[in-house]
């Protein structure tokens, strides 16, 4: 199994600012992902974080708004840029050791934008 | 658009009851399927994978019907601790990498 931690666990931010969320996995994982979950909604995949190259974004998400870094097999960051109240959500980091193994999730970062 | 559909519930059942959840998926090319459990204000955790032949893990039984693109989860002898949201999850293959598509979840409330 993999244990995933995220920082910060929660934050309240002002409109127009940016927040970087850090994700640390206790073991190397092949794949890392970033999801968003709004109240009462399902998890929505933002992007796949690729080691050493640009992330692969899902429809509706762009790099300028959600820049992602993944410098190695155990760490990734997601930045929520130029925030608006619509960005208020829980952001979850996820890792998968290989394409066919269980996918693990971090505890999430609860973001509120005022 | 690839979708995973679930009845949001809530399903209110007494302890000891048997309850079943269903899920349908739109992408006929999907290869693997899972049920995740999510407790309130917590992250999702894998409950069980769903195999074509059906599989059982204690009180939990999962079944897959590829022809109907339908997945089910049966919980027998419900416990209070089973109260949670159950997420139906489908693994999609996209140009060489795979991603999970989540349903909105079915909420289960088990009462004494």
Short mmCIF file of C-alpha atoms in Angstrom, two decimals:
data_model
loop_
_atom_site.label_atom_id
_atom_site.label_comp_id
_atom_site.label_asym_id
_atom_site.label_seq_id
_atom_site.Cartn_x
_atom_site.Cartn_y
_atom_site.Cartn_z
CA UNK A 1 0.00 0.00 0.00
CA UNK A 2 0.94 3.66 -0.25
CA UNK A 3 0.37 6.37 2.31
CA UNK A 4 -0.23 9.82 0.87
CA UNK A 5 -0.03 13.07 2.77
CA UNK A 6 -1.07 16.53 1.63
CA UNK A 7 -0.27 20.01 2.83
CA UNK A 8 -2.07 22.15 3.72
CA UNK A 9 -5.07 20.21 4.96
CA UNK A 10 -7.23 23.29 4.58
CA UNK A 11 -6.92 26.96 3.71
CA UNK A 12 -9.02 30.05 3.30
CA UNK A 13 -7.78 32.33 0.56
CA UNK A 14 -8.62 35.66 -0.97
CA UNK A 15 -9.87 36.02 -4.51
CA UNK A 16 -7.06 36.54 -7.02
CA UNK A 17 -4.35 34.81 -5.00
CA UNK A 18 -2.74 31.42 -5.66
CA UNK A 19 -2.28 28.37 -3.46
CA UNK A 20 0.16 25.50 -3.93
CA UNK A 21 -0.80 22.11 -2.53
CA UNK A 22 1.91 19.58 -1.85
CA UNK A 23 1.49 15.81 -2.11
CA UNK A 24 3.98 13.34 -0.69
CA UNK A 25 3.82 9.56 -1.13
CA UNK A 26 5.71 7.25 1.20
CA UNK A 27 6.78 4.98 -1.66
CA UNK A 28 7.43 5.32 -5.38
CA UNK A 29 4.31 5.29 -7.52
CA UNK A 30 4.12 5.05 -11.28
CA UNK A 31 1.17 7.37 -11.64
CA UNK A 32 -0.01 10.40 -9.69
CA UNK A 33 -3.24 12.28 -10.20
CA UNK A 34 -5.02 15.38 -8.94
CA UNK A 35 -8.78 15.37 -8.40
CA UNK A 36 -11.34 17.91 -7.29
CA UNK A 37 -14.45 17.06 -5.30
CA UNK A 38 -17.15 19.66 -4.73
CA UNK A 39 -19.83 19.14 -2.07
CA UNK A 40 -22.22 16.36 -3.02
CA UNK A 41 -20.37 15.68 -6.23
CA UNK A 42 -18.18 12.92 -7.55
CA UNK A 43 -14.44 13.16 -7.90
CA UNK A 44 -13.40 14.96 -11.06
CA UNK A 45 -9.97 14.29 -12.50
CA UNK A 46 -8.02 17.49 -13.08
CA UNK A 47 -4.83 16.01 -14.52
CA UNK A 48 -2.32 13.20 -14.50
CA UNK A 49 1.00 14.37 -13.08
CA UNK A 50 3.84 13.04 -15.23
CA UNK A 51 7.32 12.77 -13.85
CA UNK A 52 9.73 15.04 -15.66
CA UNK A 53 7.24 16.30 -18.22
CA UNK A 54 4.11 18.41 -18.50
CA UNK A 55 0.97 17.10 -16.85
CA UNK A 56 -1.86 15.68 -18.93
CA UNK A 57 -4.99 17.76 -18.33
CA UNK A 58 -8.60 16.66 -18.64
CA UNK A 59 -11.16 18.59 -20.59
CA UNK A 60 -12.05 21.82 -18.81
CA UNK A 61 -8.74 22.16 -16.96
CA UNK A 62 -5.73 24.10 -18.23
CA UNK A 63 -2.11 24.46 -17.20
CA UNK A 64 -2.29 28.20 -16.67
CA UNK A 65 -4.99 27.74 -14.04
CA UNK A 66 -3.70 24.51 -12.46
CA UNK A 67 0.06 24.23 -12.97
CA UNK A 68 1.39 20.91 -11.74
CA UNK A 69 4.88 19.73 -10.95
CA UNK A 70 6.16 16.22 -10.43
CA UNK A 71 9.93 16.22 -9.94
CA UNK A 72 10.18 12.57 -8.84
CA UNK A 73 8.17 9.40 -8.20
CA UNK A 74 7.01 10.38 -4.70
CA UNK A 75 6.14 14.08 -4.85
CA UNK A 76 3.85 16.42 -6.74
CA UNK A 77 2.38 19.88 -6.36
CA UNK A 78 -0.80 21.44 -7.67
CA UNK A 79 -1.19 25.21 -7.80
CA UNK A 80 -4.62 26.80 -7.99
CA UNK A 81 -3.94 30.15 -9.65
CA UNK A 82 -5.84 33.42 -9.60
CA UNK A 83 -8.49 31.89 -7.39
CA UNK A 84 -12.17 32.70 -7.45
CA UNK A 85 -14.97 31.46 -5.15
CA UNK A 86 -15.81 28.83 -7.79
CA UNK A 87 -12.48 27.16 -6.99
CA UNK A 88 -13.68 26.37 -3.46
CA UNK A 89 -13.51 22.61 -3.26
CA UNK A 90 -11.60 19.66 -1.87
CA UNK A 91 -8.47 18.85 -3.86
CA UNK A 92 -7.25 15.27 -3.63
CA UNK A 93 -3.90 13.84 -4.62
CA UNK A 94 -3.86 10.20 -5.69
CA UNK A 95 -1.17 7.67 -6.52
CA UNK A 96 -1.07 4.30 -8.20
CA UNK A 97 1.96 1.98 -8.05
CA UNK A 98 1.22 0.62 -11.58
CA UNK A 99 -1.61 0.63 -14.09
CA UNK A 100 -3.33 -2.30 -12.46
CA UNK A 101 -2.78 -1.74 -8.76
CA UNK A 102 -5.03 -0.09 -6.25
CA UNK A 103 -5.15 3.69 -6.41
CA UNK A 104 -4.63 5.47 -3.10
CA UNK A 105 -5.79 8.92 -2.09
CA UNK A 106 -4.44 11.61 0.15
CA UNK A 107 -6.69 13.11 2.83
CA UNK A 108 -7.50 16.10 0.66
CA UNK A 109 -7.02 19.85 0.92
CA UNK A 110 -10.18 21.78 1.72
CA UNK A 111 -9.97 25.14 -0.03
CA UNK A 112 -12.32 28.05 0.57
CA UNK A 113 -11.96 31.15 -1.58
CA UNK A 114 -13.58 34.34 -0.32
CA UNK B 1 -18.87 11.74 -22.62
CA UNK B 2 -17.88 8.83 -20.39
CA UNK B 3 -20.22 8.53 -17.43
CA UNK B 4 -20.79 6.40 -14.39
CA UNK B 5 -24.31 6.61 -12.99
CA UNK B 6 -25.46 5.70 -9.50
CA UNK B 7 -28.56 6.22 -7.41
CA UNK B 8 -27.44 8.84 -4.86
CA UNK B 9 -29.73 7.46 -2.13
CA UNK B 10 -29.64 7.72 0.80
CA UNK B 11 -30.46 4.11 1.49
CA UNK B 12 -31.70 3.88 5.08
CA UNK B 13 -31.55 0.31 6.42
CA UNK B 14 -31.62 -1.30 9.86
CA UNK B 15 -28.68 -3.25 11.21
CA UNK B 16 -28.62 -6.77 9.84
CA UNK B 17 -30.39 -5.89 6.61
CA UNK B 18 -29.17 -6.78 3.14
CA UNK B 19 -28.80 -3.88 0.73
CA UNK B 20 -27.78 -3.69 -2.92
CA UNK B 21 -26.40 -0.82 -4.97
CA UNK B 22 -26.32 -0.62 -8.73
CA UNK B 23 -24.21 1.32 -11.15
CA UNK B 24 -24.18 1.72 -14.92
CA UNK B 25 -21.31 2.91 -17.09
CA UNK B 26 -21.34 4.31 -20.61
CA UNK B 27 -17.96 3.29 -22.01
CA UNK B 28 -18.24 -0.26 -23.34
CA UNK B 29 -14.45 -0.42 -23.71
CA UNK B 30 -13.87 -0.06 -19.95
CA UNK B 31 -11.61 -2.79 -18.67
CA UNK B 32 -11.70 -2.79 -14.89
CA UNK B 33 -14.14 -1.80 -12.20
CA UNK B 34 -14.06 -1.03 -8.51
CA UNK B 35 -16.14 -0.07 -5.54
CA UNK B 36 -14.61 2.58 -3.29
CA UNK B 37 -15.94 3.66 0.08
CA UNK B 38 -15.84 7.27 1.23
CA UNK B 39 -16.62 8.25 4.80
CA UNK B 40 -17.81 11.75 5.57
CA UNK B 41 -15.01 14.30 5.12
CA UNK B 42 -12.50 11.55 4.35
CA UNK B 43 -10.73 10.37 1.23
CA UNK B 44 -12.03 7.44 -0.85
CA UNK B 45 -10.62 4.01 -0.07
CA UNK B 46 -10.79 0.87 -2.17
CA UNK B 47 -13.48 -1.52 -0.96
CA UNK B 48 -13.11 -4.16 -3.62
CA UNK B 49 -12.36 -4.77 -7.26
CA UNK B 50 -15.13 -6.16 -9.47
CA UNK B 51 -14.27 -9.18 -11.59
CA UNK B 52 -16.17 -10.57 -14.55
CA UNK B 53 -16.95 -13.78 -12.67
CA UNK B 54 -18.18 -11.87 -9.64
CA UNK B 55 -16.36 -11.82 -6.34
CA UNK B 56 -17.07 -11.95 -2.66
CA UNK B 57 -15.21 -10.51 0.32
CA UNK B 58 -16.89 -11.39 3.57
CA UNK B 59 -20.27 -9.66 3.68
CA UNK B 60 -19.65 -7.87 0.39
CA UNK B 61 -20.39 -9.29 -3.07
CA UNK B 62 -19.65 -7.47 -6.31
CA UNK B 63 -20.92 -8.44 -9.74
CA UNK B 64 -20.30 -7.22 -13.27
CA UNK B 65 -22.57 -7.56 -16.30
CA UNK B 66 -20.59 -6.39 -19.31
CA UNK B 67 -23.44 -6.90 -21.76
CA UNK B 68 -25.65 -4.51 -19.79
CA UNK B 69 -22.72 -2.32 -18.63
CA UNK B 70 -23.93 -2.75 -15.09
CA UNK B 71 -22.11 -3.25 -11.77
CA UNK B 72 -23.62 -4.17 -8.43
CA UNK B 73 -22.57 -4.29 -4.79
CA UNK B 74 -24.44 -6.40 -2.24
CA UNK B 75 -23.90 -5.91 1.48
CA UNK B 76 -25.24 -8.58 3.78
CA UNK B 77 -25.84 -8.31 7.53
CA UNK B 78 -25.32 -4.52 7.51
CA UNK B 79 -23.35 -3.00 10.38
CA UNK B 80 -23.52 0.53 11.73
CA UNK B 81 -19.95 0.96 10.51
CA UNK B 82 -21.06 0.32 6.93
CA UNK B 83 -22.63 3.80 6.88
CA UNK B 84 -20.71 5.67 4.19
CA UNK B 85 -20.90 6.71 0.55
CA UNK B 86 -20.11 3.94 -1.93
CA UNK B 87 -18.47 5.06 -5.15
CA UNK B 88 -18.69 3.06 -8.35
CA UNK B 89 -15.44 3.46 -10.26
CA UNK B 90 -14.51 2.53 -13.81
CA UNK B 91 -10.97 2.35 -15.16
CA UNK B 92 -10.69 4.02 -18.55
CA UNK B 93 -7.77 3.49 -20.91
CA UNK B 94 -6.80 6.74 -22.66
CA UNK B 95 -4.07 6.55 -25.27
CA UNK B 96 -1.73 4.42 -23.24
CA UNK B 97 -2.52 5.56 -19.73
CA UNK B 98 -5.45 4.68 -17.54
CA UNK B 99 -7.61 6.94 -15.39
CA UNK B 100 -10.47 6.33 -13.00
CA UNK B 101 -13.94 7.72 -13.62
CA UNK B 102 -16.03 8.02 -10.46
CA UNK B 103 -19.77 7.90 -9.98
CA UNK B 104 -21.33 10.44 -7.63
CA UNK B 105 -21.76 7.78 -4.99
CA UNK B 106 -24.60 6.09 -3.17
CA UNK B 107 -25.07 7.03 0.47
CA UNK B 108 -25.85 4.24 2.92
CA UNK B 109 -27.16 4.91 6.43
CA UNK B 110 -27.40 1.91 8.74
CA UNK B 111 -29.46 2.51 11.87
CA UNK B 112 -29.67 0.53 15.14
#
